[in-house]
PDB file of C-alpha atoms in Angstrom:
ATOM      1  CA  UNK A  23      21.304  25.454   2.853  1.00 58.00           C
ATOM      2  CA  UNK A  24      21.875  29.059   2.482  1.00 55.00           C
ATOM      3  CA  UNK A  25      21.640  29.951   6.364  1.00 52.00           C
ATOM      4  CA  UNK A  26      24.419  26.999   6.651  1.00 58.00           C
ATOM      5  CA  UNK A  27      26.655  28.583   4.336  1.00 57.00           C
ATOM      6  CA  UNK A  28      26.148  31.984   5.999  1.00 59.00           C
ATOM      7  CA  UNK A  29      27.275  30.516   9.372  1.00 70.00           C
ATOM      8  CA  UNK A  30      30.576  29.760   7.815  1.00 77.00           C
ATOM      9  CA  UNK A  31      33.600  32.098   8.194  1.00 77.00           C
ATOM     10  CA  UNK A  32      36.748  30.133   7.774  1.00 82.00           C
ATOM     11  CA  UNK A  33      38.905  32.670   9.376  1.00 83.00           C
ATOM     12  CA  UNK A  34      36.717  33.127  12.507  1.00 84.00           C
ATOM     13  CA  UNK A  35      36.418  29.398  12.695  1.00 86.00           C
ATOM     14  CA  UNK A  36      40.203  29.144  12.639  1.00 88.00           C
ATOM     15  CA  UNK A  37      40.883  31.802  15.248  1.00 87.00           C
ATOM     16  CA  UNK A  38      38.548  30.300  17.807  1.00 90.00           C
ATOM     17  CA  UNK A  39      39.459  26.710  17.258  1.00 89.00           C
ATOM     18  CA  UNK A  40      43.253  27.226  16.995  1.00 91.00           C
ATOM     19  CA  UNK A  41      42.850  29.627  19.833  1.00 92.00           C
ATOM     20  CA  UNK A  42      41.352  26.988  22.136  1.00 92.00           C
ATOM     21  CA  UNK A  43      43.733  24.412  21.211  1.00 92.00           C
ATOM     22  CA  UNK A  44      46.815  26.831  21.750  1.00 92.00           C
ATOM     23  CA  UNK A  45      45.563  27.709  25.324  1.00 92.00           C
ATOM     24  CA  UNK A  46      45.300  23.993  26.280  1.00 93.00           C
ATOM     25  CA  UNK A  47      48.505  23.382  24.521  1.00 91.00           C
ATOM     26  CA  UNK A  48      50.328  25.836  26.734  1.00 91.00           C
ATOM     27  CA  UNK A  49      48.721  24.202  29.678  1.00 89.00           C
ATOM     28  CA  UNK A  50      49.380  20.512  29.059  1.00 88.00           C
ATOM     29  CA  UNK A  51      52.671  21.301  27.031  1.00 88.00           C
ATOM     30  CA  UNK A  52      53.778  19.983  23.583  1.00 85.00           C
ATOM     31  CA  UNK A  53      53.859  16.287  24.653  1.00 86.00           C
ATOM     32  CA  UNK A  54      50.242  16.493  25.764  1.00 86.00           C
ATOM     33  CA  UNK A  55      49.242  18.387  22.465  1.00 88.00           C
ATOM     34  CA  UNK A  56      51.165  15.821  20.318  1.00 89.00           C
ATOM     35  CA  UNK A  57      49.766  12.784  21.982  1.00 87.00           C
ATOM     36  CA  UNK A  58      46.452  14.157  21.969  1.00 89.00           C
ATOM     37  CA  UNK A  59      46.346  14.435  18.112  1.00 87.00           C
ATOM     38  CA  UNK A  60      48.283  11.401  17.463  1.00 87.00           C
ATOM     39  CA  UNK A  61      45.758   9.304  19.281  1.00 86.00           C
ATOM     40  CA  UNK A  62      43.069  10.048  16.634  1.00 81.00           C
ATOM     41  CA  UNK A  63      43.599   6.535  15.121  1.00 80.00           C
ATOM     42  CA  UNK A  64      42.683   4.906  18.244  1.00 82.00           C
ATOM     43  CA  UNK A  65      39.300   6.991  18.548  1.00 80.00           C
ATOM     44  CA  UNK A  66      38.531   5.802  14.811  1.00 79.00           C
ATOM     45  CA  UNK A  67      39.695   2.194  15.006  1.00 83.00           C
ATOM     46  CA  UNK A  68      39.830   1.174  18.759  1.00 83.00           C
ATOM     47  CA  UNK A  69      37.271  -1.795  19.702  1.00 89.00           C
ATOM     48  CA  UNK A  70      37.777  -2.872  23.245  1.00 89.00           C
ATOM     49  CA  UNK A  71      35.548  -5.762  22.888  1.00 90.00           C
ATOM     50  CA  UNK A  72      37.579  -7.176  19.968  1.00 91.00           C
ATOM     51  CA  UNK A  73      40.717  -6.696  21.808  1.00 91.00           C
ATOM     52  CA  UNK A  74      39.617  -8.440  24.763  1.00 92.00           C
ATOM     53  CA  UNK A  75      38.496 -11.160  22.693  1.00 92.00           C
ATOM     54  CA  UNK A  76      41.865 -11.637  20.885  1.00 91.00           C
ATOM     55  CA  UNK A  77      43.565 -11.222  24.431  1.00 91.00           C
ATOM     56  CA  UNK A  78      41.500 -14.254  25.829  1.00 91.00           C
ATOM     57  CA  UNK A  79      42.486 -16.378  22.819  1.00 91.00           C
ATOM     58  CA  UNK A  80      45.966 -15.446  23.538  1.00 89.00           C
ATOM     59  CA  UNK A  81      45.843 -16.107  27.253  1.00 90.00           C
ATOM     60  CA  UNK A  82      44.650 -19.905  26.191  1.00 89.00           C
ATOM     61  CA  UNK A  83      47.830 -20.178  24.098  1.00 89.00           C
ATOM     62  CA  UNK A  84      49.978 -18.982  26.972  1.00 87.00           C
ATOM     63  CA  UNK A  85      48.299 -21.282  29.067  1.00 87.00           C
ATOM     64  CA  UNK A  86      48.719 -24.236  26.981  1.00 87.00           C
ATOM     65  CA  UNK A  87      52.516 -23.384  26.502  1.00 85.00           C
ATOM     66  CA  UNK A  88      53.007 -23.128  30.201  1.00 82.00           C
ATOM     67  CA  UNK A  89      51.414 -26.574  31.070  1.00 81.00           C
ATOM     68  CA  UNK A  90      53.064 -27.996  28.264  1.00 80.00           C
ATOM     69  CA  UNK A  91      56.780 -26.845  28.350  1.00 78.00           C
ATOM     70  CA  UNK A  92      57.011 -24.186  31.260  1.00 77.00           C
ATOM     71  CA  UNK A  93      56.789 -20.904  32.069  1.00 76.00           C
ATOM     72  CA  UNK A  94      60.057 -19.926  30.377  1.00 78.00           C
ATOM     73  CA  UNK A  95      58.733 -20.886  26.904  1.00 81.00           C
ATOM     74  CA  UNK A  96      55.657 -18.633  26.953  1.00 82.00           C
ATOM     75  CA  UNK A  97      57.347 -16.028  24.889  1.00 81.00           C
ATOM     76  CA  UNK A  98      57.114 -18.431  21.918  1.00 82.00           C
ATOM     77  CA  UNK A  99      53.443 -17.950  21.746  1.00 83.00           C
ATOM     78  CA  UNK A 100      52.171 -16.182  18.683  1.00 84.00           C
ATOM     79  CA  UNK A 101      49.990 -13.814  20.383  1.00 83.00           C
ATOM     80  CA  UNK A 102      47.591 -11.809  18.305  1.00 85.00           C
ATOM     81  CA  UNK A 103      47.199  -9.427  21.402  1.00 88.00           C
ATOM     82  CA  UNK A 104      50.039  -6.916  21.666  1.00 88.00           C
ATOM     83  CA  UNK A 105      49.737  -6.695  25.444  1.00 89.00           C
ATOM     84  CA  UNK A 106      49.634 -10.548  25.970  1.00 89.00           C
ATOM     85  CA  UNK A 107      52.836 -10.697  23.776  1.00 89.00           C
ATOM     86  CA  UNK A 108      54.467  -8.200  25.879  1.00 89.00           C
ATOM     87  CA  UNK A 109      53.268  -9.946  28.999  1.00 89.00           C
ATOM     88  CA  UNK A 110      54.574 -13.356  27.767  1.00 87.00           C
ATOM     89  CA  UNK A 111      57.900 -11.990  27.043  1.00 87.00           C
ATOM     90  CA  UNK A 112      58.023 -10.651  30.427  1.00 86.00           C
ATOM     91  CA  UNK A 113      56.887 -13.836  32.085  1.00 83.00           C
ATOM     92  CA  UNK A 114      59.580 -15.749  30.082  1.00 81.00           C
ATOM     93  CA  UNK A 115      62.371 -13.269  31.195  1.00 80.00           C
ATOM     94  CA  UNK A 116      61.428 -13.019  34.855  1.00 68.00           C
ATOM     95  CA  UNK A 117      61.487 -15.851  37.077  1.00 60.00           C
ATOM     96  CA  UNK A 118      59.622 -14.404  40.072  1.00 73.00           C
ATOM     97  CA  UNK A 119      56.087 -13.707  39.923  1.00 80.00           C
ATOM     98  CA  UNK A 120      56.610 -10.637  42.175  1.00 85.00           C
ATOM     99  CA  UNK A 121      58.745  -9.161  39.194  1.00 85.00           C
ATOM    100  CA  UNK A 122      55.849  -9.656  36.725  1.00 85.00           C
ATOM    101  CA  UNK A 123      53.559  -8.252  39.084  1.00 88.00           C
ATOM    102  CA  UNK A 124      55.512  -4.966  39.399  1.00 90.00           C
ATOM    103  CA  UNK A 125      56.046  -4.911  35.696  1.00 89.00           C
ATOM    104  CA  UNK A 126      52.428  -5.412  34.997  1.00 90.00           C
ATOM    105  CA  UNK A 127      51.364  -2.645  37.493  1.00 91.00           C
ATOM    106  CA  UNK A 128      53.905  -0.323  36.113  1.00 93.00           C
ATOM    107  CA  UNK A 129      52.820  -0.668  32.593  1.00 92.00           C
ATOM    108  CA  UNK A 130      49.041  -0.458  33.151  1.00 93.00           C
ATOM    109  CA  UNK A 131      49.922   2.717  35.451  1.00 94.00           C
ATOM    110  CA  UNK A 132      51.719   4.414  32.563  1.00 94.00           C
ATOM    111  CA  UNK A 133      49.133   3.410  29.979  1.00 91.00           C
ATOM    112  CA  UNK A 134      46.585   4.943  32.275  1.00 94.00           C
ATOM    113  CA  UNK A 135      48.552   7.976  32.634  1.00 93.00           C
ATOM    114  CA  UNK A 136      48.790   8.547  28.949  1.00 91.00           C
ATOM    115  CA  UNK A 137      45.149   7.838  28.452  1.00 93.00           C
ATOM    116  CA  UNK A 138      44.411  10.479  31.229  1.00 94.00           C
ATOM    117  CA  UNK A 139      46.569  13.034  29.472  1.00 93.00           C
ATOM    118  CA  UNK A 140      44.658  12.774  26.197  1.00 94.00           C
ATOM    119  CA  UNK A 141      41.285  12.884  28.142  1.00 95.00           C
ATOM    120  CA  UNK A 142      42.273  15.665  30.128  1.00 94.00           C
ATOM    121  CA  UNK A 143      43.380  17.807  26.990  1.00 95.00           C
ATOM    122  CA  UNK A 144      40.134  17.433  25.211  1.00 95.00           C
ATOM    123  CA  UNK A 145      38.158  17.977  28.368  1.00 96.00           C
ATOM    124  CA  UNK A 146      40.328  21.268  28.579  1.00 95.00           C
ATOM    125  CA  UNK A 147      39.471  22.130  25.095  1.00 95.00           C
ATOM    126  CA  UNK A 148      35.724  21.632  25.726  1.00 96.00           C
ATOM    127  CA  UNK A 149      36.059  24.107  28.792  1.00 95.00           C
ATOM    128  CA  UNK A 150      38.260  26.626  27.188  1.00 95.00           C
ATOM    129  CA  UNK A 151      36.433  26.696  23.677  1.00 94.00           C
ATOM    130  CA  UNK A 152      33.356  28.927  24.906  1.00 94.00           C
ATOM    131  CA  UNK A 153      35.754  31.346  26.693  1.00 93.00           C
ATOM    132  CA  UNK A 154      37.579  32.024  23.531  1.00 92.00           C
ATOM    133  CA  UNK A 155      34.251  32.435  21.759  1.00 90.00           C
ATOM    134  CA  UNK A 156      33.312  35.168  24.371  1.00 91.00           C
ATOM    135  CA  UNK A 157      36.613  36.720  23.676  1.00 88.00           C
ATOM    136  CA  UNK A 158      35.560  37.077  20.115  1.00 86.00           C
ATOM    137  CA  UNK A 159      32.169  38.336  21.065  1.00 87.00           C
ATOM    138  CA  UNK A 160      33.572  41.091  23.074  1.00 87.00           C
ATOM    139  CA  UNK A 161      35.888  42.344  20.279  1.00 83.00           C
ATOM    140  CA  UNK A 162      32.726  42.294  17.979  1.00 80.00           C
ATOM    141  CA  UNK A 163      30.752  44.039  20.444  1.00 82.00           C
ATOM    142  CA  UNK A 164      33.764  46.886  20.906  1.00 81.00           C
ATOM    143  CA  UNK A 165      33.485  47.245  17.263  1.00 76.00           C
ATOM    144  CA  UNK A 166      29.899  47.646  17.121  1.00 76.00           C
ATOM    145  CA  UNK A 167      30.086  50.451  19.426  1.00 76.00           C
ATOM    146  CA  UNK A 168      32.953  52.200  17.738  1.00 73.00           C
ATOM    147  CA  UNK A 169      30.910  52.050  14.460  1.00 68.00           C
ATOM    148  CA  UNK A 170      27.694  53.191  15.623  1.00 70.00           C
ATOM    149  CA  UNK A 171      27.940  56.189  13.378  1.00 72.00           C
ATOM    150  CA  UNK A 172      28.720  53.902  10.406  1.00 69.00           C
ATOM    151  CA  UNK A 173      25.864  51.499  10.052  1.00 67.00           C
ATOM    152  CA  UNK A 174      27.493  49.805   7.071  1.00 65.00           C
ATOM    153  CA  UNK A 175      30.025  48.234   9.248  1.00 66.00           C
ATOM    154  CA  UNK A 176      27.448  47.224  12.139  1.00 67.00           C
ATOM    155  CA  UNK A 177      26.602  43.875  10.295  1.00 67.00           C
ATOM    156  CA  UNK A 178      30.216  42.636  10.175  1.00 73.00           C
ATOM    157  CA  UNK A 179      30.813  43.446  13.871  1.00 73.00           C
ATOM    158  CA  UNK A 180      27.490  41.905  14.966  1.00 80.00           C
ATOM    159  CA  UNK A 181      28.425  38.615  12.971  1.00 77.00           C
ATOM    160  CA  UNK A 182      31.849  38.449  14.242  1.00 79.00           C
ATOM    161  CA  UNK A 183      30.348  38.580  17.976  1.00 81.00           C
ATOM    162  CA  UNK A 184      27.649  35.978  17.364  1.00 86.00           C
ATOM    163  CA  UNK A 185      29.702  33.640  15.319  1.00 89.00           C
ATOM    164  CA  UNK A 186      32.620  33.518  17.711  1.00 90.00           C
ATOM    165  CA  UNK A 187      30.419  32.501  20.482  1.00 91.00           C
ATOM    166  CA  UNK A 188      28.722  29.997  18.036  1.00 91.00           C
ATOM    167  CA  UNK A 189      32.028  28.328  16.976  1.00 92.00           C
ATOM    168  CA  UNK A 190      33.105  28.094  20.793  1.00 93.00           C
ATOM    169  CA  UNK A 191      29.807  26.289  21.714  1.00 93.00           C
ATOM    170  CA  UNK A 192      30.301  23.868  18.595  1.00 93.00           C
ATOM    171  CA  UNK A 193      33.823  23.007  19.465  1.00 94.00           C
ATOM    172  CA  UNK A 194      33.161  22.696  23.052  1.00 95.00           C
ATOM    173  CA  UNK A 195      29.683  20.638  22.856  1.00 95.00           C
ATOM    174  CA  UNK A 196      30.042  18.796  19.637  1.00 94.00           C
ATOM    175  CA  UNK A 197      33.534  18.196  19.233  1.00 94.00           C
ATOM    176  CA  UNK A 198      35.809  18.170  22.242  1.00 95.00           C
ATOM    177  CA  UNK A 199      33.314  16.851  24.827  1.00 96.00           C
ATOM    178  CA  UNK A 200      32.361  13.924  22.811  1.00 95.00           C
ATOM    179  CA  UNK A 201      35.939  13.212  21.945  1.00 94.00           C
ATOM    180  CA  UNK A 202      36.838  13.364  25.659  1.00 95.00           C
ATOM    181  CA  UNK A 203      33.852  11.022  26.554  1.00 95.00           C
ATOM    182  CA  UNK A 204      34.816   8.377  23.860  1.00 94.00           C
ATOM    183  CA  UNK A 205      38.340   8.618  24.921  1.00 94.00           C
ATOM    184  CA  UNK A 206      37.348   7.955  28.503  1.00 95.00           C
ATOM    185  CA  UNK A 207      35.186   4.974  27.703  1.00 94.00           C
ATOM    186  CA  UNK A 208      37.817   3.315  25.505  1.00 94.00           C
ATOM    187  CA  UNK A 209      40.363   3.824  28.307  1.00 94.00           C
ATOM    188  CA  UNK A 210      38.009   2.298  30.900  1.00 95.00           C
ATOM    189  CA  UNK A 211      37.172  -0.621  28.925  1.00 94.00           C
ATOM    190  CA  UNK A 212      40.744  -1.364  27.860  1.00 93.00           C
ATOM    191  CA  UNK A 213      42.292  -1.161  31.313  1.00 94.00           C
ATOM    192  CA  UNK A 214      39.481  -3.266  32.679  1.00 94.00           C
ATOM    193  CA  UNK A 215      40.241  -6.462  30.517  1.00 93.00           C
ATOM    194  CA  UNK A 216      43.938  -5.649  30.665  1.00 94.00           C
ATOM    195  CA  UNK A 217      43.885  -5.726  34.576  1.00 94.00           C
ATOM    196  CA  UNK A 218      41.530  -9.046  34.536  1.00 93.00           C
ATOM    197  CA  UNK A 219      44.074 -10.600  32.155  1.00 92.00           C
ATOM    198  CA  UNK A 220      46.937  -9.382  34.292  1.00 92.00           C
ATOM    199  CA  UNK A 221      45.433 -11.039  37.424  1.00 92.00           C
ATOM    200  CA  UNK A 222      44.585 -14.317  35.536  1.00 90.00           C
ATOM    201  CA  UNK A 223      48.279 -14.606  34.451  1.00 88.00           C
ATOM    202  CA  UNK A 224      49.550 -13.994  37.847  1.00 88.00           C
ATOM    203  CA  UNK A 225      47.203 -16.812  39.109  1.00 87.00           C
ATOM    204  CA  UNK A 226      48.569 -19.098  36.357  1.00 83.00           C
ATOM    205  CA  UNK A 227      52.146 -18.500  37.267  1.00 82.00           C
ATOM    206  CA  UNK A 228      51.426 -19.218  40.815  1.00 83.00           C
ATOM    207  CA  UNK A 229      49.625 -22.266  40.039  1.00 78.00           C
ATOM    208  CA  UNK A 230      52.416 -23.308  37.930  1.00 73.00           C
ATOM    209  CA  UNK A 231      55.011 -22.843  40.674  1.00 71.00           C
ATOM    210  CA  UNK A 232      52.935 -24.416  43.123  1.00 71.00           C
ATOM    211  CA  UNK A 233      52.827 -27.492  41.101  1.00 63.00           C
ATOM    212  CA  UNK A 234      56.574 -27.300  40.615  1.00 57.00           C
ATOM    213  CA  UNK A 235      56.086 -28.820  36.971  1.00 47.00           C
ATOM    214  CA  UNK A 236      59.180 -26.840  35.933  1.00 45.00           C
ATOM    215  CA  UNK A 237      61.428 -25.327  38.658  1.00 44.00           C
ATOM    216  CA  UNK A 238      62.226 -21.798  38.090  1.00 43.00           C
ATOM    217  CA  UNK A 239      65.565 -21.053  37.133  1.00 45.00           C
ATOM    218  CA  UNK A 240      65.916 -24.069  35.046  1.00 49.00           C
ATOM    219  CA  UNK A 241      65.354 -23.500  31.710  1.00 49.00           C
ATOM    220  CA  UNK A 242      63.382 -26.303  29.577  1.00 52.00           C
ATOM    221  CA  UNK A 243      64.093 -27.077  25.968  1.00 56.00           C
ATOM    222  CA  UNK A 244      61.334 -24.825  24.245  1.00 62.00           C
ATOM    223  CA  UNK A 245      61.670 -26.017  20.673  1.00 54.00           C
TER     224      UNK A 245
END
């Protein structure tokens, strides 16, 4: 326990970690910085398996309304899945499956771009952190050589040199890299089921139009 306490230097820790985040923030801009930290609730609470299951249930509701009342009434579905709710609203608003297909493609591409921005940020932090730690190490070594005639100051200089490297490696390998990998996994799984669901919706619309149960452009009574 004593050894762990001796490894804790809040000032050096803050310099290394804030330095790495500041450097990446300059690269990615303020939008990327804010987005990467506001996405923490996703990191902690996201469950792609649960979300996909809810989306499938909502899709069954959309299909039932489409069969019973028509395409223009699917926005009445009380979908638990936010993605399905947006898709249903778009389906009811647009009368051409091509319009919906364009909307879905744009929505998924925009979502993927936001995900990639967050993933790129944390991967960059993982790359930069060891370099920031090495900067501190060099500063500590310079101080050591300057104080060779004063043994009392050698200990603090050596501690600075080693701690900055240690904190940089911890930030890189135990924090930033795992965060980036988890965001990558969550993004891959989420986009996968959303693309499958979108393809299924397009197929349902095409099927509905082929059967001609409700002609497009003629809004049925949805009550």
